[in-house]
mmCIF file of C-alpha atoms in Angstrom:
data_model
loop_
_atom_site.group_PDB
_atom_site.id
_atom_site.type_symbol
_atom_site.label_atom_id
_atom_site.label_comp_id
_atom_site.label_asym_id
_atom_site.label_seq_id
_atom_site.Cartn_x
_atom_site.Cartn_y
_atom_site.Cartn_z
ATOM 1 C CA ASP A 29 20.138 -32.360 -17.307
ATOM 2 C CA ASN A 30 21.842 -30.213 -14.679
ATOM 3 C CA VAL A 31 19.274 -27.448 -14.922
ATOM 4 C CA ASP A 32 16.398 -29.705 -13.579
ATOM 5 C CA ALA A 33 18.459 -31.662 -11.066
ATOM 6 C CA LEU A 34 20.383 -28.818 -9.465
ATOM 7 C CA VAL A 35 19.716 -25.356 -10.425
ATOM 8 C CA VAL A 36 15.908 -25.193 -10.465
ATOM 9 C CA PRO A 37 15.546 -26.910 -6.997
ATOM 10 C CA CYS A 38 18.279 -24.819 -5.407
ATOM 11 C CA LEU A 39 16.656 -21.573 -6.755
ATOM 12 C CA ASN A 40 13.164 -22.838 -5.708
ATOM 13 C CA ASN A 41 14.538 -23.683 -2.161
ATOM 14 C CA LEU A 42 16.045 -20.245 -1.888
ATOM 15 C CA CYS A 43 12.773 -18.801 -2.738
ATOM 16 C CA ALA A 44 11.065 -20.797 -0.158
ATOM 17 C CA CYS A 45 13.808 -19.926 2.500
ATOM 18 C CA CYS A 46 13.412 -16.201 1.616
ATOM 19 C CA ILE A 47 9.755 -16.453 2.326
ATOM 20 C CA ALA A 48 10.329 -18.207 5.631
ATOM 21 C CA VAL A 49 12.371 -15.412 6.867
ATOM 22 C CA GLY A 50 10.314 -12.739 5.453
ATOM 23 C CA GLU A 51 12.324 -11.598 2.533
ATOM 24 C CA TYR A 52 9.637 -11.291 -0.055
ATOM 25 C CA GLY A 53 11.328 -9.159 -2.445
ATOM 26 C CA LYS A 54 14.295 -11.614 -2.622
ATOM 27 C CA ALA A 55 12.006 -14.570 -2.985
ATOM 28 C CA LEU A 56 10.477 -12.879 -5.991
ATOM 29 C CA GLN A 57 13.848 -12.474 -7.526
ATOM 30 C CA PHE A 58 14.690 -16.105 -6.965
ATOM 31 C CA GLY A 59 11.074 -17.060 -8.199
ATOM 32 C CA LYS A 60 11.529 -15.116 -11.421
ATOM 33 C CA GLN A 61 14.896 -17.091 -12.077
ATOM 34 C CA VAL A 62 13.065 -20.289 -11.618
ATOM 35 C CA LEU A 63 10.231 -19.393 -13.915
ATOM 36 C CA GLU A 64 12.712 -18.307 -16.437
ATOM 37 C CA LEU A 65 14.026 -21.965 -16.642
ATOM 38 C CA ARG A 66 10.738 -23.726 -15.968
ATOM 39 C CA PRO A 67 7.629 -21.350 -16.801
ATOM 40 C CA ARG A 68 4.950 -23.288 -15.263
ATOM 41 C CA LEU A 69 6.521 -24.760 -12.047
ATOM 42 C CA HIS A 70 3.494 -24.547 -9.791
ATOM 43 C CA LYS A 71 5.219 -24.572 -6.240
ATOM 44 C CA THR A 72 7.248 -21.431 -7.584
ATOM 45 C CA LEU A 73 4.041 -19.907 -9.019
ATOM 46 C CA LEU A 74 2.223 -20.297 -5.594
ATOM 47 C CA ARG A 75 5.439 -18.822 -3.728
ATOM 48 C CA MET A 76 5.480 -15.851 -6.111
ATOM 49 C CA GLY A 77 1.709 -15.346 -5.400
ATOM 50 C CA ARG A 78 2.322 -15.337 -1.786
ATOM 51 C CA SER A 79 5.384 -13.042 -1.860
ATOM 52 C CA HIS A 80 3.324 -10.589 -3.973
ATOM 53 C CA PHE A 81 0.517 -10.896 -1.263
ATOM 54 C CA GLU A 82 2.813 -10.361 1.576
ATOM 55 C CA LEU A 83 4.152 -7.240 0.080
ATOM 56 C CA GLY A 84 0.777 -5.886 -0.703
ATOM 57 C CA ASN A 85 0.919 -6.378 -4.321
ATOM 58 C CA PHE A 86 -2.581 -7.870 -4.266
ATOM 59 C CA ILE A 87 -3.403 -7.382 -8.009
ATOM 60 C CA ALA A 88 0.053 -9.130 -9.074
ATOM 61 C CA ALA A 89 -0.801 -11.891 -6.402
ATOM 62 C CA ARG A 90 -4.299 -12.507 -7.593
ATOM 63 C CA GLU A 91 -3.278 -12.694 -11.411
ATOM 64 C CA ILE A 92 -0.806 -15.525 -10.546
ATOM 65 C CA LEU A 93 -2.976 -17.311 -8.108
ATOM 66 C CA GLU A 94 -6.146 -17.316 -10.439
ATOM 67 C CA ASP A 95 -4.025 -18.427 -13.204
ATOM 68 C CA LEU A 96 -2.513 -21.249 -10.884
ATOM 69 C CA ILE A 97 -6.070 -22.403 -9.830
ATOM 70 C CA HIS A 98 -7.403 -22.436 -13.385
ATOM 71 C CA ASP A 99 -4.517 -24.504 -14.620
ATOM 72 C CA GLU A 100 -5.797 -28.207 -14.686
ATOM 73 C CA LYS A 101 -2.334 -29.718 -14.099
ATOM 74 C CA THR A 102 -2.036 -27.930 -10.568
ATOM 75 C CA ASP A 103 -2.476 -30.579 -7.688
ATOM 76 C CA ALA A 104 -5.187 -30.194 -5.160
ATOM 77 C CA GLY A 105 -2.873 -29.184 -2.439
ATOM 78 C CA ASP A 106 -1.379 -26.205 -4.293
ATOM 79 C CA THR A 107 -4.929 -25.286 -5.565
ATOM 80 C CA GLY A 108 -6.005 -25.056 -2.084
ATOM 81 C CA ARG A 109 -3.205 -22.984 -0.782
ATOM 82 C CA ALA A 110 -3.766 -20.614 -3.876
ATOM 83 C CA LYS A 111 -7.353 -20.281 -2.950
ATOM 84 C CA ILE A 112 -6.538 -19.307 0.606
ATOM 85 C CA TYR A 113 -4.143 -16.608 -0.644
ATOM 86 C CA LEU A 114 -6.499 -15.503 -3.454
ATOM 87 C CA ASP A 115 -9.188 -15.008 -0.711
ATOM 88 C CA LYS A 116 -6.688 -12.934 1.439
ATOM 89 C CA CYS A 117 -5.911 -11.017 -1.701
ATOM 90 C CA GLU A 118 -9.633 -10.107 -2.104
ATOM 91 C CA ARG A 119 -9.899 -9.039 1.475
ATOM 92 C CA GLY A 120 -6.690 -7.012 1.042
ATOM 93 C CA LEU A 121 -8.087 -5.151 -2.090
ATOM 94 C CA LYS A 122 -11.394 -4.698 -0.249
ATOM 95 C CA LYS A 123 -9.499 -3.057 2.778
ATOM 96 C CA GLU A 124 -7.453 -0.901 0.386
ATOM 97 C CA ALA A 125 -10.609 0.283 -1.256
ATOM 98 C CA ALA A 126 -12.232 1.089 1.987
ATOM 99 C CA ASN A 127 -9.157 3.028 3.201
ATOM 100 C CA LEU A 128 -8.935 4.971 -0.316
ATOM 101 C CA ARG A 129 -12.713 5.978 0.345
ATOM 102 C CA LYS A 130 -12.074 7.020 3.744
ATOM 103 C CA ARG A 131 -9.052 9.292 2.703
ATOM 104 C CA LYS A 132 -11.030 10.611 -0.253
ATOM 105 C CA ASP A 133 -14.035 11.406 2.189
ATOM 106 C CA GLY A 134 -11.644 13.186 4.497
ATOM 107 C CA MET A 135 -10.142 15.201 1.814
ATOM 108 C CA LYS A 136 -13.454 16.365 0.770
ATOM 109 C CA LYS A 137 -14.468 17.254 4.440
ATOM 110 C CA ALA A 138 -11.224 19.172 4.659
ATOM 111 C CA PHE A 139 -11.708 20.873 1.365
ATOM 112 C CA HIS A 140 -15.182 21.773 2.232
ATOM 113 C CA ALA A 141 -14.209 22.889 5.852
ATOM 114 C CA SER A 142 -11.491 25.137 4.171
ATOM 115 C CA ASN A 143 -13.768 26.572 1.745
ATOM 116 C CA SER A 144 -16.662 27.234 4.567
ATOM 117 C CA SER A 145 -13.986 28.900 6.726
ATOM 118 C CA LYS A 146 -13.269 31.979 4.532
ATOM 119 C CA GLY A 147 -14.824 34.199 7.037
ATOM 120 C CA GLU A 148 -18.494 33.069 7.135
ATOM 121 C CA ALA A 149 -19.829 31.552 10.298
ATOM 122 C CA GLU A 150 -21.549 28.114 10.197
ATOM 123 C CA PRO A 151 -24.854 27.597 11.868
ATOM 124 C CA THR A 152 -25.094 24.766 14.475
ATOM 125 C CA THR A 153 -27.816 23.131 16.096
ATOM 126 C CA THR A 154 -27.522 22.546 19.720
ATOM 127 C CA THR A 155 -29.872 21.087 22.472
ATOM 128 C CA ALA A 156 -30.727 23.377 25.283
ATOM 129 C CA GLY A 157 -31.103 22.090 28.737
ATOM 130 C CA ASN A 158 -34.908 21.965 28.480
ATOM 131 C CA GLY A 159 -34.769 19.679 25.468
ATOM 132 C CA SER A 160 -35.485 22.271 22.631
ATOM 133 C CA LYS A 161 -33.210 22.784 19.978
ATOM 134 C CA GLU A 162 -31.619 26.155 19.212
ATOM 135 C CA GLN A 163 -29.570 27.571 16.390
ATOM 136 C CA ARG A 164 -26.238 29.181 17.210
ATOM 137 C CA GLN A 165 -23.616 30.790 14.829
ATOM 138 C CA LYS A 166 -20.377 28.866 15.015
ATOM 139 C CA PRO A 167 -17.566 31.024 14.840
ATOM 140 C CA ALA A 168 -15.584 30.643 11.602
ATOM 141 C CA SER A 169 -12.222 29.174 11.699
ATOM 142 C CA SER A 170 -9.325 31.628 11.392
ATOM 143 C CA LEU A 171 -7.147 29.134 9.744
ATOM 144 C CA ASN A 172 -6.201 29.558 6.027
ATOM 145 C CA ILE A 173 -4.710 26.325 4.792
ATOM 146 C CA PRO A 174 -2.817 27.676 1.530
ATOM 147 C CA PHE A 175 -1.391 30.570 3.621
ATOM 148 C CA LEU A 176 -0.197 28.064 6.311
ATOM 149 C CA LEU A 177 1.510 25.838 3.611
ATOM 150 C CA LEU A 178 3.146 28.941 1.939
ATOM 151 C CA ALA A 179 4.415 30.100 5.356
ATOM 152 C CA LEU A 180 5.795 26.778 6.382
ATOM 153 C CA THR A 181 7.475 26.541 3.051
ATOM 154 C CA LEU A 182 9.059 30.040 3.387
ATOM 155 C CA VAL A 183 10.290 28.994 7.057
ATOM 156 C CA SER A 184 11.696 25.749 5.717
ATOM 157 C CA VAL A 185 13.547 27.536 2.817
ATOM 158 C CA GLY A 186 14.867 30.087 5.420
ATOM 159 C CA MET A 187 16.061 27.607 7.836
ATOM 160 C CA TYR A 188 17.885 25.757 4.880
ATOM 161 C CA VAL A 189 19.538 28.981 3.833
ATOM 162 C CA PHE A 190 20.488 29.866 7.432
ATOM 163 C CA LEU A 191 21.984 26.436 8.066
ATOM 164 C CA THR A 192 23.931 26.313 4.829
ATOM 165 C CA VAL A 193 25.525 29.908 5.323
ATOM 166 C CA ALA A 194 26.149 29.327 8.949
ATOM 167 C CA GLY A 195 27.665 26.033 8.247
ATOM 168 C CA ARG A 196 30.441 27.635 6.135
ATOM 169 C CA PHE A 197 31.314 29.835 9.010
ATOM 170 C CA ILE A 198 31.254 27.210 11.684
ATOM 171 C CA MET A 199 33.104 24.400 9.724
ATOM 172 C CA PRO A 200 35.313 25.844 7.130
#
């Protein structure tokens, strides 16, 4: 059977070579070709899981690796390596969730700052030199974010039109 003797090992080795040089997208392509011929080849599944992990596709990697770990036919070495990458996937997902929360909190703060800067002064508490606290009015920000975005858009459109028209005269 030439498929088992030649094609599958060659494609599987190409998958491994792509991982070795950091071409994880290509490794996935070769791995998919192998799995079309031999759907449960554990080495290929492990390589596919690693490639997804390296590309930041933590959920896809987790699905493959968990399936591989729970397959009773997987040898101990592959199970151990799969558990290592599964642990890395979980840490990557936690880091992504933390970054998402930070971005969400930053957007909330920016939104609230934008809404509070609509001409009202915000009170701030400062500590005087003698240790007592005193209230001062913090001046309201004069930046209006939606107006700035509109202005930037209009400037960009104006520059595009200018360069387009000027380009016709400079380079006929």
